[in-house]
Amino acid sequence: MRVITRRIAGLAPGGWDAEVSNEVVGVFDELAPEWHSRTSAQRTAVVEDALNRGFDASGRHLVVEVGAGIGTYSGLLAERFNVVVSLDLSMEMTRRAPSGPSHRLLADGGLLPVRDRSVDAVVLINAFLFPNEVTRVLHVGGTLIWVNSSGEETPIHLSTKDVVSVLPFPVEGRESRAGAGTWCVLRRTA
Ligand SMILES: C[S@@+](CC[C@H](N)C(=O)[O-])C[C@H]1O[C@@H](n2cnc3c(N)ncnc32)[C@H](O)[C@@H]1O
């Protein structure tokens, strides 16, 4: 997952293709029945910390949660945004997500089903960063929220420096730690 994370972000050669996509879906379809066992108060606290201290959600309308898994954090987003679109590439993950707090979609973070510059926030919680798609959908003033629940030990991990380095637009924001987790919240400024 480390290598694939860096490939998708453009930090290692290779990129995202059908072969990698099939491999990733296979891994997460298999993990889906047990994924709820990874939920914990400590992990939820990392996401809450990023949302509470990272930015002001008032006036924010549409958030896209990429790699939402079984929807563990979708409710937290629904408390702060009018419309939450939670998508995942794995059917086994998506069908286990609750239908209430967000619009669940089976979709690829590399091809987001939303219009250009229409999104107030893109949320990536232990999920792959596709810089081109984030750039396409996030309007100026919009926010990228990046969370690694287990900090540097998270399989899908990038440092804040890495995240900033692959975004082709300027940002301002903050990073922090909460328990074992790390997060950064970056606002697009141009
Ligand atoms: C490590 S899990 C994180 C799930 C959830 N965000 C959490 O923290 O519990 C990564 C999720 O990303 C999904 N995923 C992988 N590649 C994806 C892609 N290209 N587009 C959307 N989701 C993807 C996987 O199916 C998996 O559910």
Tab-separated table of C-alpha atoms and ligand atoms in Angstrom:
chain	number	residue	atom	x	y	z
A	1	MET	CA	0.000	0.000	0.000
A	2	ARG	CA	2.935	2.325	0.686
A	3	VAL	CA	4.233	1.983	-2.856
A	4	ILE	CA	0.793	2.277	-4.412
A	5	THR	CA	0.062	5.371	-2.294
A	6	ARG	CA	3.205	7.037	-3.582
A	7	ARG	CA	2.556	5.956	-7.166
A	8	ILE	CA	-0.943	7.420	-7.159
A	9	ALA	CA	0.273	10.650	-5.581
A	10	GLY	CA	2.950	10.963	-8.265
A	11	LEU	CA	5.819	10.470	-5.841
A	12	ALA	CA	6.928	7.188	-7.417
A	13	PRO	CA	6.791	5.960	-11.004
A	14	GLY	CA	3.872	3.845	-12.187
A	15	GLY	CA	0.622	5.655	-11.530
A	16	TRP	CA	-2.841	4.102	-11.300
A	17	ASP	CA	-3.988	1.565	-13.877
A	18	ALA	CA	-6.439	-1.330	-14.256
A	19	GLU	CA	-4.009	-3.851	-12.839
A	20	VAL	CA	-3.354	-1.839	-9.669
A	21	SER	CA	-7.048	-1.031	-9.359
A	22	ASN	CA	-7.997	-4.738	-9.491
A	23	GLU	CA	-5.345	-5.557	-6.917
A	24	VAL	CA	-6.569	-2.818	-4.566
A	25	VAL	CA	-10.227	-3.833	-4.912
A	26	GLY	CA	-9.298	-7.442	-4.191
A	27	VAL	CA	-7.453	-6.486	-1.014
A	28	PHE	CA	-10.223	-4.257	0.345
A	29	ASP	CA	-13.105	-6.537	-0.661
A	30	GLU	CA	-11.422	-9.209	1.421
A	31	LEU	CA	-10.819	-6.881	4.388
A	32	ALA	CA	-14.345	-5.436	4.371
A	33	PRO	CA	-16.081	-8.016	6.626
A	34	GLU	CA	-13.536	-7.315	9.397
A	35	TRP	CA	-13.109	-3.581	8.800
A	36	HIS	CA	-15.467	-2.624	11.652
A	37	SER	CA	-12.929	-4.143	14.088
A	38	ARG	CA	-10.542	-1.284	13.199
A	39	THR	CA	-12.984	1.277	14.522
A	40	SER	CA	-12.078	2.783	17.876
A	41	ALA	CA	-12.678	5.890	19.953
A	42	GLN	CA	-9.014	6.853	19.523
A	43	ARG	CA	-9.206	6.658	15.737
A	44	THR	CA	-12.439	8.619	15.657
A	45	ALA	CA	-10.831	11.243	17.896
A	46	VAL	CA	-8.148	11.893	15.257
A	47	VAL	CA	-10.778	12.676	12.640
A	48	GLU	CA	-12.758	14.825	15.071
A	49	ASP	CA	-9.633	16.750	15.987
A	50	ALA	CA	-8.896	17.512	12.334
A	51	LEU	CA	-12.484	18.615	11.729
A	52	ASN	CA	-12.783	20.671	14.912
A	53	ARG	CA	-9.393	22.362	15.006
A	54	GLY	CA	-8.449	22.242	11.346
A	55	PHE	CA	-11.006	24.554	9.846
A	56	ASP	CA	-14.310	26.354	10.111
A	57	ALA	CA	-17.002	24.297	8.415
A	58	SER	CA	-19.648	27.011	8.548
A	59	GLY	CA	-21.087	27.789	5.148
A	60	ARG	CA	-19.586	24.659	3.663
A	61	HIS	CA	-22.019	22.781	1.468
A	62	LEU	CA	-20.553	19.805	-0.387
A	63	VAL	CA	-17.905	17.406	0.893
A	64	VAL	CA	-16.560	14.400	-0.990
A	65	GLU	CA	-15.148	11.612	1.150
A	66	VAL	CA	-12.863	9.455	-0.973
A	67	GLY	CA	-12.145	5.875	0.143
A	68	ALA	CA	-14.914	6.033	2.726
A	69	GLY	CA	-14.742	2.313	3.476
A	70	ILE	CA	-17.671	1.183	5.613
A	71	GLY	CA	-18.622	4.794	6.329
A	72	THR	CA	-17.143	4.984	9.813
A	73	TYR	CA	-16.612	8.743	9.599
A	74	SER	CA	-19.436	9.789	7.274
A	75	GLY	CA	-21.681	10.752	10.204
A	76	LEU	CA	-19.058	13.174	11.519
A	77	LEU	CA	-18.993	14.849	8.128
A	78	ALA	CA	-22.786	14.986	7.931
A	79	GLU	CA	-22.793	16.957	11.200
A	80	ARG	CA	-20.719	19.651	9.486
A	81	PHE	CA	-21.724	19.694	5.813
A	82	ASN	CA	-25.102	19.899	4.061
A	83	VAL	CA	-24.250	17.255	1.492
A	84	VAL	CA	-21.808	14.392	1.992
A	85	VAL	CA	-20.800	12.157	-0.902
A	86	SER	CA	-18.929	9.116	0.407
A	87	LEU	CA	-17.394	6.976	-2.259
A	88	ASP	CA	-15.320	3.853	-2.382
A	89	LEU	CA	-14.009	1.527	-5.071
A	90	SER	CA	-14.821	-1.640	-3.117
A	91	MET	CA	-18.375	-2.947	-3.351
A	92	GLU	CA	-17.860	-5.024	-0.211
A	93	MET	CA	-16.937	-1.881	1.719
A	94	THR	CA	-19.646	0.298	0.198
A	95	ARG	CA	-22.509	-2.091	0.850
A	96	ARG	CA	-21.598	-2.180	4.556
A	97	ALA	CA	-21.722	1.628	4.891
A	98	PRO	CA	-24.819	3.136	6.500
A	99	SER	CA	-27.234	4.704	4.024
A	100	GLY	CA	-28.324	7.549	6.315
A	101	PRO	CA	-25.646	10.185	6.773
A	102	SER	CA	-24.240	10.374	3.256
A	103	HIS	CA	-24.782	9.523	-0.369
A	104	ARG	CA	-22.871	6.261	-0.836
A	105	LEU	CA	-21.319	5.690	-4.219
A	106	LEU	CA	-19.235	2.987	-5.780
A	107	ALA	CA	-16.685	5.158	-7.584
A	108	ASP	CA	-13.004	5.733	-8.231
A	109	GLY	CA	-11.157	8.549	-6.490
A	110	GLY	CA	-9.194	8.878	-9.722
A	111	LEU	CA	-12.372	9.804	-11.599
A	112	LEU	CA	-14.657	11.661	-9.228
A	113	PRO	CA	-18.325	11.900	-10.268
A	114	VAL	CA	-18.604	15.616	-9.490
A	115	ARG	CA	-18.290	18.794	-11.539
A	116	ASP	CA	-15.140	20.906	-11.829
A	117	ARG	CA	-14.554	23.330	-8.931
A	118	SER	CA	-17.825	22.308	-7.258
A	119	VAL	CA	-16.545	20.852	-3.983
A	120	ASP	CA	-16.017	22.646	-0.674
A	121	ALA	CA	-13.903	19.884	0.870
A	122	VAL	CA	-12.250	16.637	-0.146
A	123	VAL	CA	-11.706	14.275	2.781
A	124	LEU	CA	-9.095	11.534	2.634
A	125	ILE	CA	-8.974	9.390	5.766
A	126	ASN	CA	-6.372	6.675	5.226
A	127	ALA	CA	-7.179	6.965	1.539
A	128	PHE	CA	-5.271	7.519	-1.691
A	129	LEU	CA	-4.558	11.041	-2.895
A	130	PHE	CA	-5.192	11.615	-6.604
A	131	PRO	CA	-3.772	15.134	-7.000
A	132	ASN	CA	-5.252	15.800	-10.453
A	133	GLU	CA	-8.794	14.982	-9.372
A	134	VAL	CA	-8.528	17.014	-6.179
A	135	THR	CA	-7.297	19.919	-8.307
A	136	ARG	CA	-10.171	19.535	-10.758
A	137	VAL	CA	-13.025	19.370	-8.234
A	138	LEU	CA	-11.903	21.630	-5.375
A	139	HIS	CA	-12.759	25.306	-5.818
A	140	VAL	CA	-10.467	28.087	-4.635
A	141	GLY	CA	-11.160	28.444	-0.917
A	142	GLY	CA	-11.996	24.747	-0.675
A	143	THR	CA	-10.214	22.441	1.731
A	144	LEU	CA	-8.332	19.176	1.555
A	145	ILE	CA	-8.474	17.147	4.763
A	146	TRP	CA	-5.842	14.441	5.061
A	147	VAL	CA	-5.883	12.041	8.022
A	148	ASN	CA	-3.640	9.107	8.898
A	149	SER	CA	-5.235	7.316	11.869
A	150	SER	CA	-1.999	5.620	12.880
A	151	GLY	CA	0.325	8.440	11.887
A	152	GLU	CA	3.488	7.319	10.164
A	153	GLU	CA	2.520	3.669	10.732
A	154	THR	CA	-0.571	3.989	8.542
A	155	PRO	CA	-0.143	1.854	5.401
A	156	ILE	CA	-1.641	4.612	3.226
A	157	HIS	CA	0.556	7.374	4.613
A	158	LEU	CA	1.980	10.612	3.280
A	159	SER	CA	3.598	13.372	5.274
A	160	THR	CA	2.139	16.873	5.082
A	161	LYS	CA	5.238	17.857	3.134
A	162	ASP	CA	4.513	15.127	0.576
A	163	VAL	CA	0.877	16.151	0.262
A	164	VAL	CA	1.737	19.814	-0.255
A	165	SER	CA	4.478	18.942	-2.729
A	166	VAL	CA	2.158	17.069	-5.099
A	167	LEU	CA	-0.651	19.611	-5.115
A	168	PRO	CA	-0.238	21.934	-8.101
A	169	PHE	CA	-2.000	24.800	-6.313
A	170	PRO	CA	-0.940	26.946	-3.352
A	171	VAL	CA	-2.369	26.178	0.067
A	172	GLU	CA	-2.438	27.463	3.593
A	173	GLY	CA	-3.369	25.380	6.580
A	174	ARG	CA	-2.211	23.468	9.559
A	175	GLU	CA	-1.094	20.033	10.661
A	176	SER	CA	-1.237	18.321	14.006
A	177	ARG	CA	-1.226	15.041	15.883
A	178	ALA	CA	-3.967	13.451	17.954
A	179	GLY	CA	-3.107	10.287	19.832
A	180	ALA	CA	-1.338	7.999	17.375
A	181	GLY	CA	-2.780	9.842	14.415
A	182	THR	CA	-1.676	12.744	12.252
A	183	TRP	CA	-3.625	15.151	10.091
A	184	CYS	CA	-3.303	18.194	7.910
A	185	VAL	CA	-5.999	20.522	6.664
A	186	LEU	CA	-5.066	22.592	3.625
A	187	ARG	CA	-7.106	25.417	2.108
A	188	ARG	CA	-6.648	26.118	-1.575
A	189	THR	CA	-5.700	29.752	-2.019
A	190	ALA	CA	-5.528	30.045	-5.831
B	1	LIG	C1	-7.487	2.008	4.336
B	1	LIG	S1	-9.150	2.001	3.799
B	1	LIG	C2	-9.806	3.411	4.679
B	1	LIG	C3	-11.290	3.344	4.851
B	1	LIG	C4	-11.842	4.471	5.742
B	1	LIG	N1	-11.546	5.769	5.216
B	1	LIG	C5	-11.271	4.319	7.127
B	1	LIG	O1	-10.343	5.055	7.489
B	1	LIG	O2	-11.757	3.441	7.853
B	1	LIG	C6	-8.974	2.624	2.147
B	1	LIG	C7	-10.290	2.604	1.382
B	1	LIG	O3	-10.076	3.213	0.110
B	1	LIG	C8	-10.758	2.477	-0.869
B	1	LIG	N2	-10.135	2.744	-2.164
B	1	LIG	C9	-8.989	2.246	-2.654
B	1	LIG	N3	-8.733	2.767	-3.850
B	1	LIG	C10	-9.738	3.611	-4.126
B	1	LIG	C11	-10.054	4.447	-5.229
B	1	LIG	N4	-9.268	4.528	-6.315
B	1	LIG	N5	-11.174	5.174	-5.181
B	1	LIG	C12	-11.991	5.120	-4.104
B	1	LIG	N6	-11.760	4.339	-3.039
B	1	LIG	C13	-10.642	3.596	-3.045
B	1	LIG	C14	-10.640	1.044	-0.387
B	1	LIG	O4	-11.599	0.210	-0.976
B	1	LIG	C15	-10.798	1.210	1.124
B	1	LIG	O5	-12.138	1.106	1.521
